[in-house]
mmCIF file with all atom_site columns, C-alpha atoms in Angstrom:
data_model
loop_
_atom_site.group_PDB
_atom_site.id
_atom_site.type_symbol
_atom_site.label_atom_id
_atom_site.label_alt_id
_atom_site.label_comp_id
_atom_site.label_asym_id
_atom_site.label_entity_id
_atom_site.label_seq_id
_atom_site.pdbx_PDB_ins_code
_atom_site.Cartn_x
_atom_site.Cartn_y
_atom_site.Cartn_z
_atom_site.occupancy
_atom_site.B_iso_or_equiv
_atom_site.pdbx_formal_charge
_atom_site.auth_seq_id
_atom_site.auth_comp_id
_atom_site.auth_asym_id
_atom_site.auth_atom_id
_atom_site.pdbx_PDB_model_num
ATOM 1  C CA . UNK A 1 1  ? 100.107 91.696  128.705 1.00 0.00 ? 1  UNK A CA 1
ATOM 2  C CA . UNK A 1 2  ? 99.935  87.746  128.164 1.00 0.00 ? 2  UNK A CA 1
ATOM 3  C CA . UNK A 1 3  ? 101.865 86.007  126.204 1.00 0.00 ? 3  UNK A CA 1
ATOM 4  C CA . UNK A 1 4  ? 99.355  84.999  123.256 1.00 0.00 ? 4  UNK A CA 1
ATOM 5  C CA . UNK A 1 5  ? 98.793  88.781  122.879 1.00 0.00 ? 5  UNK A CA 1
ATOM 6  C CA . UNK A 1 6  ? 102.255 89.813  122.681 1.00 0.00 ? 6  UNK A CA 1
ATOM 7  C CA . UNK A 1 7  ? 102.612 87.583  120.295 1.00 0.00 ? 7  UNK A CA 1
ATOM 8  C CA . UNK A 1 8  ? 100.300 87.833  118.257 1.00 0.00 ? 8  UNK A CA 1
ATOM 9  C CA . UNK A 1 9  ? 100.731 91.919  118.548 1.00 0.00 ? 9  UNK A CA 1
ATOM 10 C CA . UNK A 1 10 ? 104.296 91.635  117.078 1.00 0.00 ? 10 UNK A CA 1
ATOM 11 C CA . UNK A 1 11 ? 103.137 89.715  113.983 1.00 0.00 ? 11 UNK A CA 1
ATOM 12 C CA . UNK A 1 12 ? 100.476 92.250  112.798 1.00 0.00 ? 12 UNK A CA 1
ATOM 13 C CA . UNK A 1 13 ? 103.507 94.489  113.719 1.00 0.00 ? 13 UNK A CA 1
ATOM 14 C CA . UNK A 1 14 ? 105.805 93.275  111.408 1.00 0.00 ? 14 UNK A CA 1
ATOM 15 C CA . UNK A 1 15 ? 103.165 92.181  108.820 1.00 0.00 ? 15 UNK A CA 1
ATOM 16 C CA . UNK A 1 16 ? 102.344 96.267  109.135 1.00 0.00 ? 16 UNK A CA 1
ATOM 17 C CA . UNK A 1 17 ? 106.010 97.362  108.792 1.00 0.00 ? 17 UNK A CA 1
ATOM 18 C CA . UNK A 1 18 ? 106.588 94.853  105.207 1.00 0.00 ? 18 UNK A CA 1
ATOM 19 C CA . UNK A 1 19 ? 102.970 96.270  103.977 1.00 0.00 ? 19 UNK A CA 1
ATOM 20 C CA . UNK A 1 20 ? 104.455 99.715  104.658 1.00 0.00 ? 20 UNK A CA 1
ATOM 21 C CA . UNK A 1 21 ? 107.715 99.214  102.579 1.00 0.00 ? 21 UNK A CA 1
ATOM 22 C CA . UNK A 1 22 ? 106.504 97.616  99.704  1.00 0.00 ? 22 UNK A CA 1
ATOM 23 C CA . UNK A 1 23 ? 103.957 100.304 99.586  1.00 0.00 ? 23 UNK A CA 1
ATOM 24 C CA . UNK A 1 24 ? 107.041 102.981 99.837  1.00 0.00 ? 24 UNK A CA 1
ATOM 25 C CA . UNK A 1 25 ? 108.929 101.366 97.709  1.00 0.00 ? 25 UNK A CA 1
ATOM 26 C CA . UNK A 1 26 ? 105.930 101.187 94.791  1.00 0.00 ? 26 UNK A CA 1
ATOM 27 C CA . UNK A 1 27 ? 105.267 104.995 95.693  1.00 0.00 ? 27 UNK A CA 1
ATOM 28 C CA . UNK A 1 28 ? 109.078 106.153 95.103  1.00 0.00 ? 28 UNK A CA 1
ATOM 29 C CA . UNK A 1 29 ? 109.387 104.009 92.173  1.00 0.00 ? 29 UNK A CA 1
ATOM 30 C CA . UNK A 1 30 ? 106.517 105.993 90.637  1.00 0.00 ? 30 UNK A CA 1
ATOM 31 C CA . UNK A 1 31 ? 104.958 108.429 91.830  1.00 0.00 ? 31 UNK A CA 1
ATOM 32 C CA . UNK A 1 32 ? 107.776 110.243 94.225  1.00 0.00 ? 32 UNK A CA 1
ATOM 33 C CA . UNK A 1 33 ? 110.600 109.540 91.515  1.00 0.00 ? 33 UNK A CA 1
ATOM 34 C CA . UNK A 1 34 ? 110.799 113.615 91.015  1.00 0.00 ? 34 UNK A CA 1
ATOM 35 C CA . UNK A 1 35 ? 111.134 113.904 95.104  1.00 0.00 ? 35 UNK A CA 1
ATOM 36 C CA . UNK A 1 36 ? 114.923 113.774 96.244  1.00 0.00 ? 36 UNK A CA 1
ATOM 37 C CA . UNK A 1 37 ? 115.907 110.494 98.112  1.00 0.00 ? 37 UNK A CA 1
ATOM 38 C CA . UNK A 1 38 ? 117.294 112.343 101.318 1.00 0.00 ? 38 UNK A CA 1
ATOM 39 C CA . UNK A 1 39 ? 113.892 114.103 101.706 1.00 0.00 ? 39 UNK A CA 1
ATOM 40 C CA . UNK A 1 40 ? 111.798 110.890 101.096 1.00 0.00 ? 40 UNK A CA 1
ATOM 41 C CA . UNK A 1 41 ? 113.743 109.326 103.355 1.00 0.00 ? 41 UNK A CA 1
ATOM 42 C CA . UNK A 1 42 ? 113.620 112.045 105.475 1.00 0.00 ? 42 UNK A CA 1
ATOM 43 C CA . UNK A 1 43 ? 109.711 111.922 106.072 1.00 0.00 ? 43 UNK A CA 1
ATOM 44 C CA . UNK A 1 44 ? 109.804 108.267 106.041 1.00 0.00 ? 44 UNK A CA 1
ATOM 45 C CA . UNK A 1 45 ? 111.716 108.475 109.040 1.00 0.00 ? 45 UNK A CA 1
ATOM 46 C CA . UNK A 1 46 ? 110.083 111.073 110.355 1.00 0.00 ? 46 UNK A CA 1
ATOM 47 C CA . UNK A 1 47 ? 106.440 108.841 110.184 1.00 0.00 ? 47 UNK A CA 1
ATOM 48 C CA . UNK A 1 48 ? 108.265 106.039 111.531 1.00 0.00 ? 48 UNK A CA 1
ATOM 49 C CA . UNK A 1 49 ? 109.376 107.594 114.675 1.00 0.00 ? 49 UNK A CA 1
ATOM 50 C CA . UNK A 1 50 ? 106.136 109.199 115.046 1.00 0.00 ? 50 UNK A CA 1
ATOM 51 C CA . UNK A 1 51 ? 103.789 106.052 114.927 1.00 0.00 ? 51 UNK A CA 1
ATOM 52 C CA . UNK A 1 52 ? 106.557 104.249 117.327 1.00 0.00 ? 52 UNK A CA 1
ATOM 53 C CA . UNK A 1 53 ? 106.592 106.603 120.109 1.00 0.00 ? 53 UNK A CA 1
ATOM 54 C CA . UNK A 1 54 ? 102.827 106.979 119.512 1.00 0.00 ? 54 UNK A CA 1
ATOM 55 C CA . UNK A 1 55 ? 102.964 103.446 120.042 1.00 0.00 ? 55 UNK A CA 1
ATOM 56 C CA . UNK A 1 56 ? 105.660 103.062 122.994 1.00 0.00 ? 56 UNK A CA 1
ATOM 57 C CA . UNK A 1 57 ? 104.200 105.806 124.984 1.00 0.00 ? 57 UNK A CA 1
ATOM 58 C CA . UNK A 1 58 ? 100.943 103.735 125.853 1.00 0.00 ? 58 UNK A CA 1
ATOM 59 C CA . UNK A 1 59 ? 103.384 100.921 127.211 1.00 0.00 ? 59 UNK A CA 1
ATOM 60 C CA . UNK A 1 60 ? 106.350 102.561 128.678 1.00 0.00 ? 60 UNK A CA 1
ATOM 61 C CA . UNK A 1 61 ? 105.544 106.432 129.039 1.00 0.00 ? 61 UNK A CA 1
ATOM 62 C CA . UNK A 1 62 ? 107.897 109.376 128.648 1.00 0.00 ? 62 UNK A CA 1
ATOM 63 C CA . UNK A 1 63 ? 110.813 107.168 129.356 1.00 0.00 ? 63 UNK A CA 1
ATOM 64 C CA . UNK A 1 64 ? 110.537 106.149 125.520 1.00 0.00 ? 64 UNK A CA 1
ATOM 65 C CA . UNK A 1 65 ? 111.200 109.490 123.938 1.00 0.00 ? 65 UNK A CA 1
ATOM 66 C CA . UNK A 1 66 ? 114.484 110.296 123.950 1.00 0.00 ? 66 UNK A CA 1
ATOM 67 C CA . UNK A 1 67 ? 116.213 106.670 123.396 1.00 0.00 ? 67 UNK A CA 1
ATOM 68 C CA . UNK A 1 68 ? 113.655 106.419 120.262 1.00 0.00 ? 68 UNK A CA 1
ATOM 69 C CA . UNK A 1 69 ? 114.464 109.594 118.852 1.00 0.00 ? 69 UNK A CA 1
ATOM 70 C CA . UNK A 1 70 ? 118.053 109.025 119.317 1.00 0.00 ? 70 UNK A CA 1
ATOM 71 C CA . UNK A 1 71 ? 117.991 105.652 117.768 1.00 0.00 ? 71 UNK A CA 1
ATOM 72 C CA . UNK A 1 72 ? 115.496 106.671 114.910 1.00 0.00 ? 72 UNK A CA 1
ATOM 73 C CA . UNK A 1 73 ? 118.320 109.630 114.523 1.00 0.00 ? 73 UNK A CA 1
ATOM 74 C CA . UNK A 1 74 ? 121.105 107.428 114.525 1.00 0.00 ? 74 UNK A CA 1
ATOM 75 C CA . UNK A 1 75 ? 119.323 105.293 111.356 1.00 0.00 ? 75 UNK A CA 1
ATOM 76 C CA . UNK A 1 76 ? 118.799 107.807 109.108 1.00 0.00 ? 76 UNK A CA 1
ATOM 77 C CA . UNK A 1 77 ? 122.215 109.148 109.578 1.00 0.00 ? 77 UNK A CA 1
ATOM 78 C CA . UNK A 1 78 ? 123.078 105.844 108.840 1.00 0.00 ? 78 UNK A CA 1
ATOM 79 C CA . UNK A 1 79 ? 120.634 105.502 105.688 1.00 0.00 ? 79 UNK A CA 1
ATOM 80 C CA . UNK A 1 80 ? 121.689 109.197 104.418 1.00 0.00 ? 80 UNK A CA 1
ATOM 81 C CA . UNK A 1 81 ? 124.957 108.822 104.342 1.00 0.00 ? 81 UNK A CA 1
ATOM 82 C CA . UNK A 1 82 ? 124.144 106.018 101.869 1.00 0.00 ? 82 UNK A CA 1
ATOM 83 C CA . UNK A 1 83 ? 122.969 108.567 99.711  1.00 0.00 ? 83 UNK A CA 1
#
């Protein structure tokens, strides 16, 4: 990949992942208030890791899977225990 494309592929990237939470955080503040936190963030996580190993497997192949799920593990642990 060149440079201008990398670039340029990690903006839309993080212009994606801001859309996304405002979007989840206007969707749990009406319409998923009666859904339990744990379990929202539960499937939040859950889509999350999905799309990024979706994602990392076109660049870096089965090598991705199991230090993604681990880390994506490790955060909602993290975000849980919040709870």
């Amino acid at each position: 990949m060149n440079t201008a494309f990398s670039a340029n592929f990690g903006r839309i990237v993080i212009v994606l992942a801001v859309l996304l939470q405002a979007i989840g955080k206007v969707m749990f503040g009406t319409w998923l208030s009666d859904i339990p936190s744990p379990l929202f963030v539960l499937i939040s996580f859950s889509l999350t890791a999905a799309l990024f190993l979706t994602l990392s497997r076109q660049g870096v192949g089965e090598q991705a899977w199991t230090p993604l799920l681990l880390l994506n593990a490790a955060t909602a642990f993290t975000f849980l225990s919040f709870f």
